mmCIF file of C-alpha atoms and ligand atoms in Angstrom:
data_model
loop_
_atom_site.group_PDB
_atom_site.id
_atom_site.type_symbol
_atom_site.label_atom_id
_atom_site.label_comp_id
_atom_site.label_asym_id
_atom_site.label_seq_id
_atom_site.Cartn_x
_atom_site.Cartn_y
_atom_site.Cartn_z
ATOM 1 C CA MET A 62 109.034 87.525 81.556
ATOM 2 C CA SER A 63 110.289 84.981 84.126
ATOM 3 C CA ALA A 64 113.762 85.374 82.616
ATOM 4 C CA GLU A 65 113.712 89.150 83.122
ATOM 5 C CA ILE A 66 112.427 88.817 86.695
ATOM 6 C CA ALA A 67 115.014 86.164 87.597
ATOM 7 C CA GLY A 68 117.832 88.211 86.035
ATOM 8 C CA ASN A 69 116.837 91.377 87.850
ATOM 9 C CA VAL A 70 116.283 89.682 91.219
ATOM 10 C CA TRP A 71 119.818 88.304 90.822
ATOM 11 C CA GLN A 72 121.090 91.832 90.087
ATOM 12 C CA LEU A 73 119.234 93.270 93.097
ATOM 13 C CA ALA A 74 120.773 90.719 95.468
ATOM 14 C CA LYS A 75 124.231 91.175 93.931
ATOM 15 C CA ASN A 76 124.145 94.987 94.052
ATOM 16 C CA ASN A 77 123.047 94.981 97.678
ATOM 17 C CA GLY A 78 125.675 92.480 98.692
ATOM 18 C CA VAL A 79 123.089 90.348 100.440
ATOM 19 C CA HIS A 80 123.055 86.575 100.650
ATOM 20 C CA MET A 81 122.391 85.321 97.106
ATOM 21 C CA PRO A 82 119.003 83.585 97.138
ATOM 22 C CA VAL A 83 118.260 80.384 95.271
ATOM 23 C CA ILE A 84 116.397 81.540 92.141
ATOM 24 C CA ARG A 85 114.263 78.955 90.357
ATOM 25 C CA ILE A 86 112.143 79.240 87.237
ATOM 26 C CA PHE A 87 109.394 76.648 86.828
ATOM 27 C CA CYS A 88 108.297 76.124 83.206
ATOM 28 C CA ALA A 89 105.222 74.083 82.323
ATOM 29 C CA THR A 90 106.959 72.904 79.132
ATOM 30 C CA ARG A 91 110.048 74.365 77.402
ATOM 31 C CA PHE A 92 111.735 77.469 78.839
ATOM 32 C CA MET A 93 110.599 80.489 76.747
ATOM 33 C CA GLY A 94 108.689 78.087 74.514
ATOM 34 C CA ARG A 95 107.037 80.949 72.608
ATOM 35 C CA PHE A 96 110.418 82.059 71.272
ATOM 36 C CA SER A 97 112.959 80.483 68.945
ATOM 37 C CA SER A 98 115.725 78.329 70.380
ATOM 38 C CA ALA A 99 118.242 80.971 69.202
ATOM 39 C CA ILE A 100 116.725 83.339 71.782
ATOM 40 C CA SER A 101 115.993 80.908 74.622
ATOM 41 C CA ARG A 102 119.474 79.348 74.355
ATOM 42 C CA ARG A 103 121.160 82.735 74.787
ATOM 43 C CA VAL A 104 118.934 83.711 77.713
ATOM 44 C CA LYS A 105 119.486 80.324 79.356
ATOM 45 C CA THR A 106 123.268 80.622 79.047
ATOM 46 C CA VAL A 107 123.280 83.986 80.855
ATOM 47 C CA LEU A 108 120.971 82.795 83.647
ATOM 48 C CA GLU A 109 122.644 79.442 84.172
ATOM 49 C CA LYS A 110 126.043 81.128 84.538
ATOM 50 C CA ARG A 111 124.464 82.921 87.511
ATOM 51 C CA LYS A 112 123.250 79.603 88.908
ATOM 52 C CA VAL A 113 119.578 80.332 88.207
ATOM 53 C CA ASP A 114 117.853 76.948 88.236
ATOM 54 C CA ILE A 115 115.576 76.487 85.191
ATOM 55 C CA LEU A 116 113.192 73.559 85.588
ATOM 56 C CA GLU A 117 111.496 72.607 82.322
ATOM 57 C CA ASN A 118 108.409 70.371 82.085
ATOM 58 C CA SER A 119 107.614 71.337 85.666
ATOM 59 C CA ARG A 120 103.998 72.432 85.645
ATOM 60 C CA VAL A 121 102.982 74.188 88.855
ATOM 61 C CA GLN A 122 99.795 73.005 90.507
ATOM 62 C CA LYS A 123 99.630 75.051 93.678
ATOM 63 C CA VAL A 124 101.308 78.116 95.139
ATOM 64 C CA THR A 125 101.096 79.002 98.837
ATOM 65 C CA ASP A 126 102.989 81.602 100.913
ATOM 66 C CA THR A 127 105.721 79.104 101.654
ATOM 67 C CA GLU A 128 105.627 76.419 99.016
ATOM 68 C CA ILE A 129 105.263 75.575 95.343
ATOM 69 C CA ALA A 130 103.773 72.193 94.460
ATOM 70 C CA LEU A 131 104.223 70.697 91.009
ATOM 71 C CA VAL A 132 101.783 68.443 89.172
ATOM 72 C CA SER A 133 104.430 65.697 89.521
ATOM 73 C CA GLY A 134 104.010 65.859 93.312
ATOM 74 C CA GLU A 135 107.385 67.526 94.016
ATOM 75 C CA THR A 136 107.358 70.486 96.382
ATOM 76 C CA TYR A 137 109.772 73.413 96.861
ATOM 77 C CA ASP A 138 110.042 75.750 99.857
ATOM 78 C CA THR A 139 109.787 79.434 98.931
ATOM 79 C CA ASP A 140 110.240 82.893 100.440
ATOM 80 C CA PHE A 141 108.947 84.932 97.467
ATOM 81 C CA THR A 142 107.026 83.809 94.410
ATOM 82 C CA PHE A 143 106.682 85.867 91.222
ATOM 83 C CA MET A 144 103.927 84.876 88.825
ATOM 84 C CA ALA A 145 104.857 85.212 85.169
ATOM 85 C CA ALA A 146 102.367 82.977 83.448
ATOM 86 C CA GLY A 147 101.450 85.323 80.586
ATOM 87 C CA VAL A 148 98.962 88.143 80.016
ATOM 88 C CA LYS A 149 95.239 87.533 79.648
ATOM 89 C CA PRO A 150 92.642 90.256 79.121
ATOM 90 C CA SER A 151 90.162 90.806 81.937
ATOM 91 C CA PRO A 152 86.950 88.719 81.704
ATOM 92 C CA ILE A 153 84.997 91.986 81.996
ATOM 93 C CA PHE A 154 84.372 92.161 78.214
ATOM 94 C CA ALA A 155 82.968 88.657 77.784
ATOM 95 C CA GLU A 156 80.965 88.991 81.009
ATOM 96 C CA SER A 157 79.452 92.232 79.669
ATOM 97 C CA GLY A 158 78.307 90.481 76.509
ATOM 98 C CA LEU A 159 80.734 92.323 74.203
ATOM 99 C CA PRO A 160 82.191 90.388 71.267
ATOM 100 C CA VAL A 161 85.662 89.093 72.179
ATOM 101 C CA GLY A 162 88.524 87.369 70.374
ATOM 102 C CA PRO A 163 89.949 83.891 71.107
ATOM 103 C CA ASP A 164 91.955 85.328 74.050
ATOM 104 C CA LYS A 165 88.791 86.995 75.451
ATOM 105 C CA GLY A 166 90.138 90.459 74.591
ATOM 106 C CA LEU A 167 87.682 93.103 73.339
ATOM 107 C CA LEU A 168 87.266 92.332 69.629
ATOM 108 C CA VAL A 169 88.057 95.484 67.650
ATOM 109 C CA ASN A 170 88.130 96.320 63.963
ATOM 110 C CA GLN A 171 90.826 98.238 62.069
ATOM 111 C CA TYR A 172 89.669 101.456 63.786
ATOM 112 C CA LEU A 173 90.219 99.938 67.265
ATOM 113 C CA GLN A 174 86.444 100.023 67.613
ATOM 114 C CA SER A 175 84.254 97.284 69.072
ATOM 115 C CA VAL A 176 82.808 95.288 66.170
ATOM 116 C CA ALA A 177 79.328 95.445 67.707
ATOM 117 C CA TYR A 178 79.250 98.757 69.589
ATOM 118 C CA PRO A 179 80.721 101.625 67.497
ATOM 119 C CA GLN A 180 80.842 103.931 70.529
ATOM 120 C CA ILE A 181 83.336 101.632 72.327
ATOM 121 C CA PHE A 182 87.056 101.788 71.436
ATOM 122 C CA GLY A 183 90.018 99.961 72.914
ATOM 123 C CA GLY A 184 93.764 99.481 72.707
ATOM 124 C CA GLY A 185 96.712 97.802 74.419
ATOM 125 C CA ASP A 186 96.777 94.415 76.094
ATOM 126 C CA CYS A 187 93.013 94.168 76.577
ATOM 127 C CA ILE A 188 91.999 94.040 72.895
ATOM 128 C CA TYR A 189 91.964 91.401 70.182
ATOM 129 C CA PHE A 190 92.741 93.146 66.889
ATOM 130 C CA GLN A 191 90.521 91.494 64.279
ATOM 131 C CA ASN A 192 92.887 92.042 61.322
ATOM 132 C CA GLN A 193 95.804 90.143 62.879
ATOM 133 C CA PRO A 194 96.582 88.906 66.385
ATOM 134 C CA LEU A 195 99.060 91.231 68.121
ATOM 135 C CA ASP A 196 101.544 90.383 70.862
ATOM 136 C CA LYS A 197 100.762 91.883 74.265
ATOM 137 C CA VAL A 198 103.589 94.427 74.249
ATOM 138 C CA GLY A 199 103.749 98.100 75.071
ATOM 139 C CA VAL A 200 104.999 98.868 71.577
ATOM 140 C CA TYR A 201 101.505 98.275 70.197
ATOM 141 C CA ALA A 202 99.805 100.125 73.060
ATOM 142 C CA VAL A 203 102.023 103.134 72.297
ATOM 143 C CA ARG A 204 101.455 102.941 68.535
ATOM 144 C CA GLN A 205 97.696 102.713 69.116
ATOM 145 C CA ASN A 206 97.465 105.750 71.368
ATOM 146 C CA PRO A 207 97.351 108.509 68.707
ATOM 147 C CA VAL A 208 94.885 106.490 66.632
ATOM 148 C CA LEU A 209 92.660 105.957 69.675
ATOM 149 C CA LEU A 210 92.720 109.662 70.533
ATOM 150 C CA HIS A 211 91.937 110.630 66.958
ATOM 151 C CA ASN A 212 89.111 108.095 66.644
ATOM 152 C CA LEU A 213 87.485 108.981 69.962
ATOM 153 C CA MET A 214 87.416 112.649 68.965
ATOM 154 C CA ALA A 215 86.306 111.828 65.404
ATOM 155 C CA ALA A 216 83.478 109.599 66.651
ATOM 156 C CA MET A 217 82.126 112.425 68.816
ATOM 157 C CA GLU A 218 82.457 114.970 66.002
ATOM 158 C CA GLU A 219 81.136 112.555 63.337
ATOM 159 C CA LYS A 220 84.339 112.776 61.328
ATOM 160 C CA ALA A 221 86.255 110.039 59.467
ATOM 161 C CA LEU A 222 87.978 107.369 61.565
ATOM 162 C CA MET A 223 91.647 106.491 61.112
ATOM 163 C CA PRO A 224 92.680 102.821 60.636
ATOM 164 C CA PHE A 225 95.382 101.387 62.876
ATOM 165 C CA ASP A 226 98.470 100.024 61.132
ATOM 166 C CA PRO A 227 100.534 97.772 63.468
ATOM 167 C CA GLY A 228 103.669 98.840 61.570
ATOM 168 C CA PRO A 229 106.937 96.956 61.114
ATOM 169 C CA GLN A 230 108.041 94.074 63.323
ATOM 170 C CA TYR A 231 109.085 95.514 66.650
ATOM 171 C CA LEU A 232 112.492 95.332 68.285
ATOM 172 C CA LEU A 233 112.480 92.813 71.126
ATOM 173 C CA VAL A 234 115.111 93.122 73.859
ATOM 174 C CA PHE A 235 115.070 91.098 77.078
ATOM 175 C CA ASN A 236 116.607 92.850 80.082
ATOM 176 C CA LEU A 237 118.424 90.101 81.976
ATOM 177 C CA GLY A 238 119.883 92.322 84.690
ATOM 178 C CA GLY A 239 123.584 92.830 85.295
ATOM 179 C CA GLY A 240 123.754 95.106 82.246
ATOM 180 C CA LYS A 241 123.043 92.206 79.864
ATOM 181 C CA GLY A 242 120.284 91.594 77.365
ATOM 182 C CA VAL A 243 119.218 89.504 74.403
ATOM 183 C CA LEU A 244 118.017 91.326 71.291
ATOM 184 C CA LYS A 245 115.893 90.158 68.364
ATOM 185 C CA LYS A 246 114.926 92.092 65.267
ATOM 186 C CA LYS A 247 113.752 90.126 62.227
ATOM 187 C CA ASN A 248 116.432 87.426 61.757
ATOM 188 C CA ILE A 249 119.073 89.116 63.873
ATOM 189 C CA VAL A 250 119.565 87.719 67.387
ATOM 190 C CA PHE A 251 122.429 88.596 69.719
ATOM 191 C CA GLY A 252 123.084 88.880 73.430
ATOM 192 C CA GLY A 253 125.368 90.761 75.790
ATOM 193 C CA ARG A 254 126.005 94.295 76.952
ATOM 194 C CA LEU A 255 125.248 95.940 73.596
ATOM 195 C CA ALA A 256 121.729 94.467 73.574
ATOM 196 C CA PHE A 257 121.053 95.915 77.042
ATOM 197 C CA THR A 258 122.603 99.290 76.137
ATOM 198 C CA ILE A 259 120.307 99.601 73.101
ATOM 199 C CA LYS A 260 117.228 98.804 75.223
ATOM 200 C CA HIS A 261 118.289 101.155 77.994
ATOM 201 C CA TYR A 262 118.865 103.999 75.518
ATOM 202 C CA ILE A 263 115.469 103.526 73.820
ATOM 203 C CA ASP A 264 113.531 103.141 77.102
ATOM 204 C CA THR A 265 115.238 106.102 78.799
ATOM 205 C CA LYS A 266 114.667 108.356 75.798
ATOM 206 C CA PHE A 267 110.987 107.357 75.681
ATOM 207 C CA MET A 268 110.402 107.826 79.421
ATOM 208 C CA LYS A 269 112.105 111.244 79.411
ATOM 209 C CA LYS A 270 109.230 112.542 77.289
ATOM 210 C CA PHE A 271 106.914 111.979 80.255
ATOM 211 C CA GLN A 272 109.067 113.332 83.100
ATOM 212 C CA ALA A 273 107.733 116.286 85.031
ATOM 213 C CA ILE A 274 110.027 119.301 84.939
ATOM 214 C CA GLU A 275 111.004 119.897 88.564
ATOM 215 C CA LYS A 276 112.542 123.193 89.622
HETATM 216 C C1 FAD B 433 107.745 93.298 83.766
HETATM 217 C C2 FAD B 433 107.248 93.733 82.402
HETATM 218 C C3 FAD B 433 108.139 94.212 81.452
HETATM 219 C C4 FAD B 433 107.685 94.617 80.204
HETATM 220 N N1 FAD B 433 108.589 95.095 79.285
HETATM 221 C C5 FAD B 433 108.160 95.527 78.104
HETATM 222 C C6 FAD B 433 109.070 96.078 77.159
HETATM 223 O O1 FAD B 433 110.273 96.164 77.397
HETATM 224 N N2 FAD B 433 108.595 96.520 75.970
HETATM 225 C C7 FAD B 433 107.264 96.457 75.664
HETATM 226 O O2 FAD B 433 106.873 96.905 74.568
HETATM 227 N N3 FAD B 433 106.359 95.936 76.525
HETATM 228 C C8 FAD B 433 106.775 95.471 77.735
HETATM 229 N N4 FAD B 433 105.868 94.955 78.624
HETATM 230 C C9 FAD B 433 104.447 94.880 78.251
HETATM 231 C C10 FAD B 433 103.781 96.232 78.471
HETATM 232 O O3 FAD B 433 104.015 96.659 79.806
HETATM 233 C C11 FAD B 433 102.287 96.125 78.209
HETATM 234 O O4 FAD B 433 102.077 95.585 76.926
HETATM 235 C C12 FAD B 433 101.634 97.496 78.281
HETATM 236 O O5 FAD B 433 101.805 98.051 79.578
HETATM 237 C C13 FAD B 433 100.143 97.430 77.936
HETATM 238 O O6 FAD B 433 99.575 98.686 78.177
HETATM 239 P P1 FAD B 433 98.052 98.797 78.555
HETATM 240 O O7 FAD B 433 97.798 100.256 78.760
HETATM 241 O O8 FAD B 433 97.229 98.050 77.576
HETATM 242 O O9 FAD B 433 97.875 98.000 79.932
HETATM 243 P P2 FAD B 433 98.504 98.281 81.361
HETATM 244 O O10 FAD B 433 99.790 99.039 81.268
HETATM 245 O O11 FAD B 433 98.510 96.936 82.046
HETATM 246 O O12 FAD B 433 97.446 99.244 82.049
HETATM 247 C C14 FAD B 433 96.144 98.780 82.378
HETATM 248 C C15 FAD B 433 95.644 99.604 83.543
HETATM 249 O O13 FAD B 433 94.261 99.318 83.738
HETATM 250 C C16 FAD B 433 94.024 99.157 85.118
HETATM 251 N N5 FAD B 433 92.833 98.313 85.288
HETATM 252 C C17 FAD B 433 92.714 96.986 85.081
HETATM 253 N N6 FAD B 433 91.460 96.577 85.327
HETATM 254 C C18 FAD B 433 90.765 97.673 85.683
HETATM 255 C C19 FAD B 433 89.404 97.902 86.062
HETATM 256 N N7 FAD B 433 88.515 96.918 86.124
HETATM 257 N N8 FAD B 433 89.056 99.172 86.355
HETATM 258 C C20 FAD B 433 89.953 100.188 86.298
HETATM 259 N N9 FAD B 433 91.235 100.031 85.933
HETATM 260 C C21 FAD B 433 91.643 98.790 85.652
HETATM 261 C C22 FAD B 433 95.305 98.543 85.660
HETATM 262 O O14 FAD B 433 95.445 98.753 87.032
HETATM 263 C C23 FAD B 433 96.365 99.285 84.856
HETATM 264 O O15 FAD B 433 96.741 100.484 85.462
HETATM 265 C C24 FAD B 433 106.297 94.527 79.890
HETATM 266 C C25 FAD B 433 105.401 94.042 80.846
HETATM 267 C C26 FAD B 433 105.857 93.661 82.099
HETATM 268 C C27 FAD B 433 104.861 93.157 83.127
#
């Protein structure tokens, strides 16, 4: 996420012809440590060409309006800070006494139904899917929607519930700004304009379905 934010802040400054700010990414350990080096290397190459400063093993301890302080004691002056430290479900589930998964997301069975309270259903980033842990990406939220709708209606009408199938491995494309991206699908990884064009085409087509028709 930090890579996408840095890339798009760079694009914003470039497109507006304003003074190019110093853009720094602070990583607690390795940059994009959750992903393979084939992906992080490509992303790094694009960002470093734009002079984005990537500081690895630089765990942040404190953020104020004007400064970032690292655990090491170093400090950096800032104008804007973007937090991109990962997605965590709200503590509301655990605090309410509902069963939760290791990430504190609402623990749901194959029907996207709370394992303890059959009248509660959930989907998207806030759940922990009991059958297999799922990444916190919109792809799953979108795939879960029709199942959720069906199961909510079925539960009220006492009809059969539908199991959720996460489906095939999703296409991952990072939008690095400047019309560039890095794409991963199964073992295929590549970067450049084509990767961005594919993402842009898919996202635009999807969003068009939800546009209001204005006359
Ligand atoms: C910058 C960025 C880029 C991304 N790009 C992609 C991408 O390219 N492809 C992809 O698949 N995924 C992407 N994701 C991830 C994707 O956006 C999420 O996985 C998806 O939005 C999850 O949907 P959701 O409905 O579960 O949660 P959200 O979209 O986060 O919606 C949750 C809603 O609940 C509201 N809410 C929270 N707490 C409460 C409360 N107590 N009471 C009432 N309302 C509350 C919030 O305000 C919010 O409106 C991206 C995420 C970010 C941040």
